[in-house]
């Protein structure tokens, strides 16, 4: 291949990664807008009560959305393996748009009673179905279109855009807080965020139609086993590895990203507007770290990063959260949150490529998506609910040990797994 052809090929890779990544960003913006704005809309969807009780209700609905992620991982993962990555990615963002519109347009509990939380649950079920398929298909697509020597770097953009979606949600929140009073935010201001998400998803539907299909999928078009459970059952060890890889990472990720916003308001007693800025600044640094860590994994391998996350996550989680619970100062709170996110980077930056490197093309999206989504639904989606239940019971510190224990289980898996970058199934397809 000539230098000109190499440059052209790399530009094509970048263009496809950008199209896939922008869609991923919008999907996760819609998903995280829920948790970012739940402080404001909790009272709109549920009966009056104390703040912890209302937040617990919204956290429970957040967890319910996760119950659909395994179904999304199965349905859309199977669809991606049978009909193509591009078609599945377009379908997933369409489902997300519908979910956001439902939340934006649903009247309050005071207006329509119990129908309000029912519609909220319906919207989150649609969004759960969407992100369940988005993660698997996006991870598969980015790994397949990336040049072999830079798979870790390009695949890290899954969490760049995933977290950027959360950043955009926080950014929208911060902007609205500058122009609207707290009362206006609680009455109607939060709806603006979901209208933005629905509009963005419609734009992404158009962008994704112009993506190239992955060459790996094109080679498997005629494979009769593509996307079948029969093919997946030939890889039980790999499925269990995905569960073990994900367990500690998903609990730590949702603890140090989505839950910390409520933790700082409800436990550290920092006002909501200040917490939004702390979250935004810490997550911005976190986004920058992802491609750096992904590129590092291309040089030294995936296992060293996973082992670093496992050791530090096991040992440092309890001290970090204990210190954060005792501070109400902005700078210490920011540094403690950032410390947790730096540790989690060892997992987030490479987890997508590690999983994609385990499975053959004909069941890659299904193999990555289903066991991952099951693990996230059981452990990641319930992290916030478990934390609030411990707090309500007066034993909040036990949650810190719960997180550390989950990371420890994954550390044992990292210690015994093979180095996937040196023996990638992607290179055999």
XYZ file of C-alpha atoms in Angstrom:
429
model
C 0.000 0.000 0.000
C 1.408 3.442 -0.972
C 1.747 6.346 1.458
C -1.167 8.109 -0.275
C -3.365 5.022 0.069
C -2.397 4.642 3.721
C -3.315 8.259 4.433
C -6.603 7.883 2.560
C -7.403 4.680 4.456
C -6.619 6.341 7.801
C -8.829 9.322 6.919
C -11.651 6.889 6.128
C -11.137 5.213 9.504
C -11.269 8.590 11.270
C -14.443 9.593 9.384
C -16.219 6.359 10.339
C -15.060 6.592 13.954
C -16.345 10.177 14.144
C -19.755 9.267 12.696
C -20.110 6.374 15.090
C -18.824 8.412 18.015
C -21.132 11.399 17.524
C -24.095 9.039 17.570
C -22.747 7.390 20.685
C -22.431 10.818 22.322
C -26.061 11.718 21.630
C -27.293 8.327 22.854
C -25.444 8.700 26.146
C -26.429 12.359 26.479
C -30.061 11.214 26.429
C -29.302 8.435 28.909
C -27.436 10.686 31.364
C -29.760 13.666 31.060
C -32.083 11.564 33.211
C -29.685 11.321 36.151
C -28.319 14.874 35.703
C -31.808 16.411 35.879
C -33.463 13.954 38.288
C -32.782 16.358 41.165
C -35.194 18.761 39.443
C -37.855 16.463 38.001
C -38.152 13.936 40.883
C -40.966 15.981 42.431
C -42.766 16.257 39.073
C -43.144 12.503 38.581
C -43.664 11.275 42.156
C -45.817 12.219 45.182
C -44.461 14.728 47.660
C -41.978 13.395 50.218
C -38.476 13.964 51.568
C -35.655 14.459 49.047
C -33.972 11.091 49.665
C -37.281 9.252 49.087
C -37.931 11.070 45.795
C -34.364 10.499 44.635
C -34.743 6.838 45.547
C -37.828 6.654 43.300
C -35.952 8.192 40.345
C -32.958 5.907 41.039
C -35.280 2.897 40.993
C -36.610 3.956 37.573
C -33.001 4.463 36.444
C -32.341 0.851 37.498
C -35.489 -0.324 35.677
C -34.062 1.128 32.465
C -31.054 -1.109 32.973
C -33.300 -4.180 33.024
C -33.962 -3.608 29.324
C -30.277 -3.426 28.468
C -29.811 -7.225 28.289
C -32.812 -7.405 25.950
C -31.295 -4.598 23.884
C -27.923 -6.344 23.914
C -29.589 -9.497 22.622
C -32.020 -8.013 20.075
C -29.786 -5.311 18.641
C -26.613 -7.383 19.005
C -28.272 -10.176 17.013
C -29.587 -7.598 14.529
C -26.074 -6.128 14.119
C -24.553 -9.563 13.516
C -27.245 -10.507 10.998
C -28.004 -7.231 9.202
C -24.960 -5.050 9.799
C -23.462 -2.658 12.318
C -24.708 0.461 10.525
C -28.357 -0.676 10.485
C -28.287 -1.575 14.195
C -26.665 1.731 15.192
C -29.326 3.667 13.266
C -32.134 1.680 14.907
C -30.741 2.195 18.416
C -30.625 5.988 18.106
C -34.222 5.999 16.786
C -35.421 4.223 19.942
C -33.530 6.739 22.083
C -35.230 9.655 20.339
C -38.680 8.248 21.173
C -37.725 7.758 24.826
C -36.504 11.328 25.212
C -39.640 12.742 23.585
C -41.865 10.818 26.010
C -39.997 12.226 29.036
C -40.036 15.759 27.619
C -43.788 15.731 26.948
C -45.188 13.773 29.927
C -47.315 15.923 32.293
C -46.531 15.971 36.023
C -47.926 13.680 38.734
C -50.093 16.573 39.943
C -51.738 16.703 36.496
C -52.215 13.041 35.475
C -51.469 11.142 38.675
C -49.951 7.674 38.505
C -49.790 7.815 34.701
C -46.785 10.161 35.051
C -44.399 7.634 36.627
C -45.799 4.902 34.344
C -44.877 6.930 31.245
C -41.480 7.699 32.780
C -40.847 3.979 33.209
C -41.966 3.330 29.609
C -39.539 5.958 28.320
C -36.664 4.486 30.326
C -37.489 1.002 29.045
C -37.142 2.273 25.462
C -33.904 4.053 26.321
C -32.596 0.963 28.109
C -33.315 -1.128 25.027
C -31.473 1.461 22.949
C -28.272 1.735 25.004
C -28.181 -2.030 25.512
C -27.757 -2.401 21.775
C -25.710 0.781 21.302
C -22.837 -0.318 23.546
C -22.377 -3.703 21.892
C -22.751 -2.490 18.315
C -20.633 0.614 18.844
C -17.854 -1.392 20.540
C -17.947 -3.908 17.694
C -17.989 -1.283 14.951
C -15.123 0.810 16.381
C -12.955 -2.270 16.889
C -13.623 -3.528 13.351
C -13.010 -0.268 11.463
C -9.882 0.678 13.467
C -6.420 0.034 12.071
C -4.884 -2.941 13.975
C -2.005 -1.006 15.563
C -4.378 1.645 16.952
C -7.376 -0.375 18.096
C -6.955 0.615 21.733
C -6.791 4.302 20.798
C -9.803 4.309 18.481
C -11.919 2.045 20.684
C -11.306 4.364 23.652
C -13.550 6.874 21.885
C -16.508 4.807 23.005
C -15.990 6.090 26.556
C -14.815 9.484 25.290
C -18.221 9.993 23.704
C -20.072 8.091 26.415
C -18.655 10.459 29.044
C -18.892 13.439 26.704
C -22.612 12.709 26.553
C -22.719 13.080 30.315
C -20.619 16.256 30.046
C -23.011 17.759 27.513
C -25.924 16.901 29.826
C -24.124 18.637 32.695
C -23.259 21.554 30.406
C -26.907 21.980 29.448
C -27.785 21.843 33.131
C -25.214 24.515 34.005
C -26.431 26.827 31.230
C -30.059 26.423 32.293
C -29.101 27.097 35.916
C -27.643 30.458 34.851
C -30.880 31.609 33.235
C -33.619 29.889 35.213
C -34.477 29.953 38.912
C -34.614 26.722 40.901
C -38.420 26.907 40.807
C -38.444 27.314 37.025
C -35.996 24.420 36.673
C -38.286 22.175 38.724
C -41.476 23.278 36.987
C -40.452 23.130 33.313
C -36.756 23.921 32.729
C -35.617 20.289 32.940
C -37.815 19.404 29.933
C -35.556 21.458 27.637
C -32.753 18.915 28.129
C -34.875 16.061 26.767
C -36.108 18.102 23.788
C -32.452 18.753 22.896
C -31.698 15.038 23.180
C -34.569 14.029 20.910
C -33.559 16.592 18.272
C -29.924 15.467 18.403
C -30.942 11.836 17.944
C -32.863 12.711 14.776
C -29.740 14.387 13.326
C -27.655 11.308 14.198
C -30.105 9.027 12.365
C -29.226 10.909 9.190
C -25.452 10.892 9.878
C -25.306 7.171 10.560
C -26.876 6.315 7.222
C -23.622 7.550 5.623
C -21.306 5.286 7.605
C -19.320 2.529 5.889
C -20.198 -1.010 6.883
C -17.272 -2.817 8.535
C -15.181 -5.059 6.269
C -15.294 -7.822 8.911
C -19.088 -7.973 8.709
C -19.066 -7.936 4.901
C -16.872 -11.057 4.930
C -19.383 -12.856 7.176
C -22.532 -11.908 5.236
C -23.207 -15.438 4.072
C -22.374 -17.166 7.369
C -25.569 -19.058 8.443
C -24.480 -18.963 12.119
C -24.203 -15.196 12.385
C -26.018 -13.736 15.387
C -27.314 -17.091 16.693
C -27.323 -18.433 20.236
C -25.971 -21.671 18.823
C -22.806 -19.854 17.758
C -22.613 -17.900 21.026
C -22.829 -21.071 23.138
C -19.576 -22.226 21.556
C -17.830 -19.485 23.559
C -18.877 -19.954 27.225
C -15.455 -19.001 28.605
C -15.449 -15.715 26.699
C -18.978 -14.888 27.926
C -17.918 -15.481 31.535
C -14.829 -13.362 30.954
C -17.020 -10.454 29.825
C -19.035 -10.757 33.054
C -15.880 -10.805 35.186
C -14.269 -7.966 33.250
C -17.371 -5.798 33.615
C -18.476 -6.375 37.224
C -16.032 -4.163 39.106
C -15.694 -1.648 36.300
C -19.391 -0.919 35.906
C -19.996 -0.509 39.655
C -16.983 1.799 40.006
C -17.892 3.766 36.883
C -21.484 4.459 37.906
C -20.362 5.254 41.449
C -17.753 7.832 40.448
C -19.814 9.388 37.663
C -23.601 9.337 37.996
C -23.992 8.663 41.729
C -21.391 11.168 42.960
C -23.595 14.049 41.821
C -26.309 12.980 44.262
C -23.716 11.934 46.869
C -22.199 15.421 46.993
C -25.632 17.070 47.319
C -27.189 14.570 49.714
C -24.168 13.562 51.852
C -21.425 16.185 51.438
C -24.096 18.934 51.487
C -22.642 20.880 48.563
C -25.254 22.894 46.668
C -26.491 21.436 43.385
C -25.137 24.203 41.127
C -21.614 23.848 42.562
C -21.781 20.071 42.250
C -22.601 20.445 38.553
C -19.371 22.412 38.048
C -17.320 19.885 40.040
C -18.749 17.024 37.977
C -18.200 18.880 34.715
C -14.541 19.699 35.457
C -13.682 16.191 36.688
C -15.416 14.463 33.781
C -13.708 16.776 31.283
C -10.307 15.565 32.528
C -11.642 11.991 32.460
C -12.570 12.364 28.765
C -9.040 13.538 27.897
C -7.531 10.547 29.719
C -9.421 7.930 27.667
C -7.537 8.128 24.332
C -4.219 8.539 26.174
C -4.829 5.326 28.092
C -6.165 3.601 24.966
C -3.008 4.532 23.034
C -0.888 3.300 25.950
C -2.642 -0.080 25.770
C -1.594 -0.363 22.117
C 2.018 -0.155 23.319
C 2.063 -2.129 26.582
C -1.046 -4.308 26.288
C -4.518 -4.290 27.889
C -3.833 -6.333 31.060
C -1.479 -3.830 32.764
C -4.199 -1.162 32.680
C -6.868 -3.555 33.921
C -4.611 -4.755 36.736
C -3.850 -1.151 37.714
C -7.560 -0.403 37.936
C -8.208 -3.568 39.938
C -5.482 -2.986 42.531
C -6.114 0.750 43.001
C -9.901 0.364 42.916
C -9.790 -2.296 45.622
C -7.473 -0.342 47.918
C -8.479 3.291 47.327
C -12.289 3.294 46.943
C -13.128 3.283 50.664
C -10.651 6.071 51.585
C -11.765 8.236 48.632
C -15.494 8.004 49.359
C -14.988 8.348 53.124
C -13.000 11.553 52.609
C -15.557 12.930 50.147
C -18.373 12.321 52.638
C -16.557 14.513 55.164
C -15.815 17.494 52.923
C -17.977 20.331 51.670
C -15.109 22.249 50.059
C -15.024 22.522 46.273
C -11.346 21.791 45.526
C -11.027 18.711 47.775
C -14.323 17.353 46.391
C -13.070 17.848 42.826
C -9.723 16.176 43.529
C -11.357 13.203 45.266
C -13.792 12.666 42.401
C -10.955 13.013 39.886
C -8.873 10.483 41.841
C -11.663 7.945 41.475
C -12.027 8.679 37.763
C -8.286 8.315 37.119
C -8.461 4.848 38.676
C -11.562 3.894 36.645
C -9.788 4.946 33.433
C -7.792 1.699 33.573
C -11.089 -0.078 32.863
C -13.127 2.370 30.782
C -10.474 3.227 28.193
C -10.020 -0.365 26.977
C -12.940 -2.492 28.125
C -14.716 -2.263 24.753
C -11.724 -3.434 22.704
C -10.839 -6.214 25.190
C -14.331 -7.687 24.823
C -14.382 -7.285 21.041
C -11.035 -9.089 20.827
C -12.576 -12.166 22.451
C -15.265 -13.030 19.864
C -15.372 -13.898 16.138
C -17.190 -11.564 13.741
C -20.316 -13.698 13.302
C -21.351 -13.264 16.967
C -19.140 -10.351 18.090
C -21.935 -7.830 18.736
C -24.083 -10.430 20.502
C -21.120 -11.839 22.449
C -20.000 -8.409 23.623
C -23.514 -7.086 24.219
C -25.508 -9.755 26.043
C -23.170 -10.751 28.929
C -22.057 -7.134 29.304
C -25.628 -5.819 29.465
C -26.671 -8.494 31.968
C -23.782 -7.551 34.260
C -24.421 -3.827 33.955
C -28.149 -4.317 34.585
C -27.543 -6.319 37.760
C -24.635 -4.342 39.189
C -24.107 -1.030 37.381
C -27.748 -0.026 37.131
C -28.402 -0.810 40.785
C -25.289 0.921 42.204
C -27.167 4.163 42.858
C -30.136 2.359 44.415
C -27.886 0.242 46.649
C -26.047 3.386 47.778
C -29.272 5.237 48.639
C -30.680 2.207 50.470
C -27.535 2.005 52.604
C -27.854 5.737 53.319
C -31.523 5.427 54.200
C -30.620 2.592 56.596
C -27.960 4.765 58.266
C -25.062 2.598 57.038
C -23.812 4.547 54.040
C -20.167 3.554 54.553
C -21.019 -0.090 53.791
C -21.593 0.957 50.190
C -17.935 1.978 49.910
C -16.900 -1.584 50.805
C -19.455 -2.977 48.377
C -17.808 -1.069 45.505
C -14.315 -2.140 46.550
C -15.447 -5.759 46.837
C -16.861 -5.760 43.306
C -13.571 -4.373 41.961
C -11.672 -7.080 43.848
C -13.685 -9.801 42.082
C -12.767 -8.306 38.692
C -9.121 -8.030 39.761
C -9.022 -11.807 40.169
C -10.302 -12.167 36.584
C -7.705 -9.718 35.242
C -4.976 -11.692 36.975
C -5.774 -14.915 35.133
C -6.935 -13.721 31.694
C -4.758 -13.682 28.567
C -3.403 -10.561 26.890
C -6.021 -10.005 24.175
C -3.988 -7.511 22.134
C -1.369 -10.198 21.439
C -3.901 -12.884 20.498
C -6.898 -11.029 19.075
C -9.690 -12.851 17.277
C -10.027 -9.670 15.190
C -6.758 -10.589 13.483
C -8.042 -14.032 12.508
C -11.313 -12.927 10.873
